[in-house]
CSV table of N, CA and C in Angstrom, one decimal:
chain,number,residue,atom,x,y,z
I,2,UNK,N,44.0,10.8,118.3
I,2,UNK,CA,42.6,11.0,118.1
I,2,UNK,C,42.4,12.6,118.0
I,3,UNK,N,41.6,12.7,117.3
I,3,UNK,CA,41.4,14.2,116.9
I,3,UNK,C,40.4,15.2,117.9
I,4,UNK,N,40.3,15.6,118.6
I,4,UNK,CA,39.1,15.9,118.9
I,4,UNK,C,38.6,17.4,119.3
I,5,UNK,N,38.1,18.0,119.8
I,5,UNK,CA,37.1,19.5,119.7
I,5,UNK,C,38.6,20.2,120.0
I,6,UNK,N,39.1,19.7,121.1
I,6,UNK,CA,40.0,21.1,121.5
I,6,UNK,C,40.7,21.3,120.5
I,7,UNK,N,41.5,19.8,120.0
I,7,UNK,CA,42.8,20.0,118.9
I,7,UNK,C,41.9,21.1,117.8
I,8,UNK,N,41.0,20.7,117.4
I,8,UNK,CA,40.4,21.6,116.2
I,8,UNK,C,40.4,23.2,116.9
I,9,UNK,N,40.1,23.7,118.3
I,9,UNK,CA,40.1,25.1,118.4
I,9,UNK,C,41.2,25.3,118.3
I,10,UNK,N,42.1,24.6,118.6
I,10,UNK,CA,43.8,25.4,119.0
I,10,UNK,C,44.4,26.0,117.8
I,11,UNK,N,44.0,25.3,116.9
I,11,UNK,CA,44.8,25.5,115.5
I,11,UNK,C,44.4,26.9,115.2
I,12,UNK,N,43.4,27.7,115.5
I,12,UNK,CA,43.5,28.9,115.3
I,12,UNK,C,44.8,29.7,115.5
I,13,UNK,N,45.5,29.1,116.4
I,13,UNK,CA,46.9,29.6,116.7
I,13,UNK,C,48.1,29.7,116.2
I,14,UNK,N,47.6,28.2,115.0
I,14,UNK,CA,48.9,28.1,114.0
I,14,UNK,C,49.0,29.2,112.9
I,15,UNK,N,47.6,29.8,112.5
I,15,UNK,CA,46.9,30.7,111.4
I,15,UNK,C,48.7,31.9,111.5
I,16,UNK,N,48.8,32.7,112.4
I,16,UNK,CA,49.7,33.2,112.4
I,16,UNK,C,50.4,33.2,112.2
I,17,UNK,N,51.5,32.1,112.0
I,17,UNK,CA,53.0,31.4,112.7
I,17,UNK,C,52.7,30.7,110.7
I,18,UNK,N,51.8,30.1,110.6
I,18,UNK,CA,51.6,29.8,109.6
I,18,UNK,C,52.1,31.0,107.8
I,19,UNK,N,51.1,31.8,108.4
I,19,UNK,CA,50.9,33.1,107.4
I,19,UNK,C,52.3,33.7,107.2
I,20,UNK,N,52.8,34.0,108.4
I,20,UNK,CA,54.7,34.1,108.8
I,20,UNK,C,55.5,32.9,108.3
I,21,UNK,N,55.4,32.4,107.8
I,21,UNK,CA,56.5,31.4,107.5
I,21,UNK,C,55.9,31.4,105.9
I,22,UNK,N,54.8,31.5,105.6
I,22,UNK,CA,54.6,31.3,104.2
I,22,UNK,C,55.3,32.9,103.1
I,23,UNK,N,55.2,33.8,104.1
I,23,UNK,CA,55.4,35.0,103.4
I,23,UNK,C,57.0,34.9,103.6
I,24,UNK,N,57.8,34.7,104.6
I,24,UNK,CA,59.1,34.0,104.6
I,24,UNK,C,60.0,33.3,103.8
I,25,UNK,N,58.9,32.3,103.3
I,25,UNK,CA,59.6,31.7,101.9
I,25,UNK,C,59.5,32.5,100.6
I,26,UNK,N,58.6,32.9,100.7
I,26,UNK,CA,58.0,33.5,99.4
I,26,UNK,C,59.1,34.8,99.1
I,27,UNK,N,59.3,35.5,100.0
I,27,UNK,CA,60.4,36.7,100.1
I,27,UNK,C,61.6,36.0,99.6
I,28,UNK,N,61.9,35.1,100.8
I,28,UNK,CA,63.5,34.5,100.6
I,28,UNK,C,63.1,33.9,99.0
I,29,UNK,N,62.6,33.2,98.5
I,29,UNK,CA,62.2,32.6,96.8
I,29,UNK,C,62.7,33.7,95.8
I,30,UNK,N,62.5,35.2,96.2
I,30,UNK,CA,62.1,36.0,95.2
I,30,UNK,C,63.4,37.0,95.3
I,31,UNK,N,64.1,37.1,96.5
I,31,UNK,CA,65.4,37.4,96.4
I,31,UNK,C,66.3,36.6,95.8
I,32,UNK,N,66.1,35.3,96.3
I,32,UNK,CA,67.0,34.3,95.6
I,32,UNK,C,66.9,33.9,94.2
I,33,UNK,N,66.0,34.1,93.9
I,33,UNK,CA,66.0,33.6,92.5
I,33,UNK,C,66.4,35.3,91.7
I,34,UNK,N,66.1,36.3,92.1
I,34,UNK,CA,66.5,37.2,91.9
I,34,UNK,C,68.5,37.7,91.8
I,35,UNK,N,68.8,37.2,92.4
I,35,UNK,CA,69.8,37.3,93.0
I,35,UNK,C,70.8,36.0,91.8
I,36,UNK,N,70.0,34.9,91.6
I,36,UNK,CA,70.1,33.4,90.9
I,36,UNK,C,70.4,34.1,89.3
I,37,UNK,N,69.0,34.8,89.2
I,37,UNK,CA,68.8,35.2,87.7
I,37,UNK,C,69.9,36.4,87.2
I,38,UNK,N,70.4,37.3,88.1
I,38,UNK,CA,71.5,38.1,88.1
I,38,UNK,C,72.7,37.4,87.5
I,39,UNK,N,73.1,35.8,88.2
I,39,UNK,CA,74.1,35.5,87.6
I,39,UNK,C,74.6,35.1,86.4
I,40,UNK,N,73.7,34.6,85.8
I,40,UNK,CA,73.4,35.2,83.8
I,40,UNK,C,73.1,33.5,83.4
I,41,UNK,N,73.0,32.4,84.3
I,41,UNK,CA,73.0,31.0,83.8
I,41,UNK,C,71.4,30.9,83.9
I,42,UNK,N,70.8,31.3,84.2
I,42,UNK,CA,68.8,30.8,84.7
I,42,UNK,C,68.6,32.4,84.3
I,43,UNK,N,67.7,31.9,84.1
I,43,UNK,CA,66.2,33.0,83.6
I,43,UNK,C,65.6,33.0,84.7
I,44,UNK,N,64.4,33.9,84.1
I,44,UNK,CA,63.4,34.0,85.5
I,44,UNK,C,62.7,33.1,86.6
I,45,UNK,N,62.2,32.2,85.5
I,45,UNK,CA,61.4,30.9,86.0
I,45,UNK,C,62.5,29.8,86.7
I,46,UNK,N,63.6,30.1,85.9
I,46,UNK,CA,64.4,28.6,86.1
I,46,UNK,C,65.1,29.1,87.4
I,47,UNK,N,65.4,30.3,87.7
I,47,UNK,CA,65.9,31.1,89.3
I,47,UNK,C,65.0,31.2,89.8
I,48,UNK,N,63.6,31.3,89.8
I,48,UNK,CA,62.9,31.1,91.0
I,48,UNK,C,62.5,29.8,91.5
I,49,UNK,N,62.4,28.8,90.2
I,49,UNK,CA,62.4,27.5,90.7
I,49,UNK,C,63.4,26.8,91.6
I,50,UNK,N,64.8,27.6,91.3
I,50,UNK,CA,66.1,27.0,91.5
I,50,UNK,C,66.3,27.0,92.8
I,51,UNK,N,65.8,28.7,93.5
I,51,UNK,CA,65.2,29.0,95.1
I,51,UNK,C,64.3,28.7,95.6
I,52,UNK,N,63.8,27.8,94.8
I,52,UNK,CA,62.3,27.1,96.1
I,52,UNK,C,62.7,26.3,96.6
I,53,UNK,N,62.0,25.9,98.0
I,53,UNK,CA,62.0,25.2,98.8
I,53,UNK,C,61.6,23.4,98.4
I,54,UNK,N,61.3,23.5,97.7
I,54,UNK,CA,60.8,22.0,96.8
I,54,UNK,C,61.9,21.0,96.8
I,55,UNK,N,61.5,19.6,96.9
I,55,UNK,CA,62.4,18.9,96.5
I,55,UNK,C,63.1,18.7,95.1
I,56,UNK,N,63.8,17.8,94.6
I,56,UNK,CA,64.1,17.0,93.4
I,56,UNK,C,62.8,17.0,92.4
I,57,UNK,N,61.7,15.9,93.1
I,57,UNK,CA,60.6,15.4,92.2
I,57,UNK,C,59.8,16.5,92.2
I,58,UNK,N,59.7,17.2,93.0
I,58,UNK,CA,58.9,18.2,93.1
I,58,UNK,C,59.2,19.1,91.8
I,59,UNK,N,60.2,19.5,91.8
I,59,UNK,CA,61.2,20.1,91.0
I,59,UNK,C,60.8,19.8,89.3
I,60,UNK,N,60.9,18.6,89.6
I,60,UNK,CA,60.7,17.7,87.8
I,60,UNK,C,59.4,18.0,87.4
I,61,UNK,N,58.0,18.1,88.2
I,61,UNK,CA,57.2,18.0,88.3
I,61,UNK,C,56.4,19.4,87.6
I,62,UNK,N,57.2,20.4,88.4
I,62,UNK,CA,56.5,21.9,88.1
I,62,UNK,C,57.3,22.5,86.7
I,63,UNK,N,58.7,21.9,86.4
I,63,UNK,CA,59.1,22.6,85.5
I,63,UNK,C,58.9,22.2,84.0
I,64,UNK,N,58.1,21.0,84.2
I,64,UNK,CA,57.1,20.2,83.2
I,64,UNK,C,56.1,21.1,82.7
I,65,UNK,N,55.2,21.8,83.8
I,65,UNK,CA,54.6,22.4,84.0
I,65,UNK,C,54.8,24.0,83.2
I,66,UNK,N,55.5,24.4,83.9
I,66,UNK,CA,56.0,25.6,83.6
I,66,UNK,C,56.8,25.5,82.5
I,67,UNK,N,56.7,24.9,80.9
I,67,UNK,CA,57.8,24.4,80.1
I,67,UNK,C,59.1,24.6,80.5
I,68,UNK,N,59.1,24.5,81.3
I,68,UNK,CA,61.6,24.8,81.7
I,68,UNK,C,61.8,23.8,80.4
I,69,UNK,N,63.0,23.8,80.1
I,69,UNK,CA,63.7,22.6,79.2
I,69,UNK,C,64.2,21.9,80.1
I,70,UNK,N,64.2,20.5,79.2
I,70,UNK,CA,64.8,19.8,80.2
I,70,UNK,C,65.7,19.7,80.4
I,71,UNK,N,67.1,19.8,79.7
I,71,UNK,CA,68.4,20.2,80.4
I,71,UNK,C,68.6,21.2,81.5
I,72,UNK,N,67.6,22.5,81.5
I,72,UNK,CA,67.8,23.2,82.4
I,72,UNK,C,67.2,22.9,84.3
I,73,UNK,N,65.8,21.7,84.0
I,73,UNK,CA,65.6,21.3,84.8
I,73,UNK,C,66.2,20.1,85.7
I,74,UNK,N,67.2,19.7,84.2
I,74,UNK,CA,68.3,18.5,85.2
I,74,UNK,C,69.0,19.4,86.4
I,75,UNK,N,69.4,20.4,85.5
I,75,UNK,CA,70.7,21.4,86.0
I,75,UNK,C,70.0,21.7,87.7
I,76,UNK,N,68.7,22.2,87.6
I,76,UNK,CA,68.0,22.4,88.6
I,76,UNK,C,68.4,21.7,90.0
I,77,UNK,N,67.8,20.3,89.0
I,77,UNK,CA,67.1,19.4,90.1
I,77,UNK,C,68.6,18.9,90.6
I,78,UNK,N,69.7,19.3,90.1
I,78,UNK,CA,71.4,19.0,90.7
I,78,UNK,C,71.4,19.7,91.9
I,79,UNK,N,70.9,21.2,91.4
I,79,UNK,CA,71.6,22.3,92.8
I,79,UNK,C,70.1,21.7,94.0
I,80,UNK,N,69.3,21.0,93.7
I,80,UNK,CA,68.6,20.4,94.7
I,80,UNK,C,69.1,19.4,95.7
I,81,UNK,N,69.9,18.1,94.8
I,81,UNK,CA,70.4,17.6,94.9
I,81,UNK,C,71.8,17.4,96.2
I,82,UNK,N,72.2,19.1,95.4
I,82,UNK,CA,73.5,19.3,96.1
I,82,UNK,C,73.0,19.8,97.6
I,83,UNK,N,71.8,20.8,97.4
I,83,UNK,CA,71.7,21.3,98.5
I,83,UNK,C,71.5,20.5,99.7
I,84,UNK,N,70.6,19.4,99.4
I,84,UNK,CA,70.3,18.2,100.4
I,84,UNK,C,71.4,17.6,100.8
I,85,UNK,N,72.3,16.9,99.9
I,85,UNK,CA,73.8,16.5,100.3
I,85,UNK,C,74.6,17.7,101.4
I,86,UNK,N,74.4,18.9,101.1
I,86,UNK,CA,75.2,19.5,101.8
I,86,UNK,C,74.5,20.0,102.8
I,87,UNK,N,73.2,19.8,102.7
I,87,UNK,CA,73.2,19.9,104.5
I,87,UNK,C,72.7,19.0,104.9
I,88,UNK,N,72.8,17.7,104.7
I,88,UNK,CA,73.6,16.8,105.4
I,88,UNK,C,74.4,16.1,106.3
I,89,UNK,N,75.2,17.0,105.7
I,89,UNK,CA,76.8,16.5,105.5
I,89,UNK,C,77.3,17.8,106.4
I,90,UNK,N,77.5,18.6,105.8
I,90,UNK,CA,77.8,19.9,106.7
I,90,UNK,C,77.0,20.5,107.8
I,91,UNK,N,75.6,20.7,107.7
I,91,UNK,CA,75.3,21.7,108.7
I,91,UNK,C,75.3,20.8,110.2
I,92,UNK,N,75.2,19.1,110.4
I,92,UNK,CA,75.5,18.6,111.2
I,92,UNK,C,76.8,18.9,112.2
I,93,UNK,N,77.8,19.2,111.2
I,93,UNK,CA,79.3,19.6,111.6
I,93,UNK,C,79.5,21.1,111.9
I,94,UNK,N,78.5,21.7,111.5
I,94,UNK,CA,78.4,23.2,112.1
I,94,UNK,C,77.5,23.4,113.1
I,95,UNK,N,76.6,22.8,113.6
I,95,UNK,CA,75.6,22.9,114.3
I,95,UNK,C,76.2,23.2,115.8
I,96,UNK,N,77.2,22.5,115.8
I,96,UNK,CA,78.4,22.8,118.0
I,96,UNK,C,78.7,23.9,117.8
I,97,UNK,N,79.5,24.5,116.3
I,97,UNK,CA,80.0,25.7,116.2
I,97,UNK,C,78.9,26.7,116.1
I,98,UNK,N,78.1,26.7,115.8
I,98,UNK,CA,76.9,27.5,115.9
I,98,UNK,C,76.7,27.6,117.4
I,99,UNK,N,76.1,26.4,117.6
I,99,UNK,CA,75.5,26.5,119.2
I,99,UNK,C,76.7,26.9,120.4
I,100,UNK,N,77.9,27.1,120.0
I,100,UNK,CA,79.1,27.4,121.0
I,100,UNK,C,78.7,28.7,120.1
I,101,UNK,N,78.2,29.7,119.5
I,101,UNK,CA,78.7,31.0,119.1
I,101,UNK,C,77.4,31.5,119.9
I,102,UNK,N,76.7,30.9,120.4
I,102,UNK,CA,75.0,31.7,120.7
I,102,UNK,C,75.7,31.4,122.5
């Protein structure tokens, strides 16, 4: 149930919020920067490639944005992969991580 307080508190998120949005947005624009450098993606198709979006999400905006659609399969792969691999791996790194801290 929703009620008065929950609605004040969220002033709190505003911050934490604004910080994590400018976070992606940076990490998006190096990466796709960094993506577009390696000579396979163009601009749009390396910053799409670095967002945070899913697969469908993926299909969805590069519709939008004319990508071709070969290039948006290729996309929606390294999406793909990325989900599989952290999956699969960051589970198995996570003891090794937390034994290094």
């Amino acid at each position: 149930m929703l009620d008065r307080q929950d609605v004040l508190e969220r002033k709190y998120l505003l911050l934490p919020a604004l910080v994590l949005v400018a976070v992606f947005a940076v990490n998006g624009l190096i990466s796709g920067a960094v993506i577009c450098k390696g000579g396979f993606f163009g601009r749009k198709e390396a910053l799409l490639a670095a967002s945070p979006a899913g697969a469908g999400e993926i299909a969805l905006i590069s519709s939008d944005l004319e990508i071709a659609q070969d290039m948006a399969a290729d996309i929606m792969g390294l999406h793909i992969l990325r989900v599989i691999l952290a999956v699969s791996v960051l589970p198995q790194l996570a003891p090794v991580l937390a034994g290094w801290l």
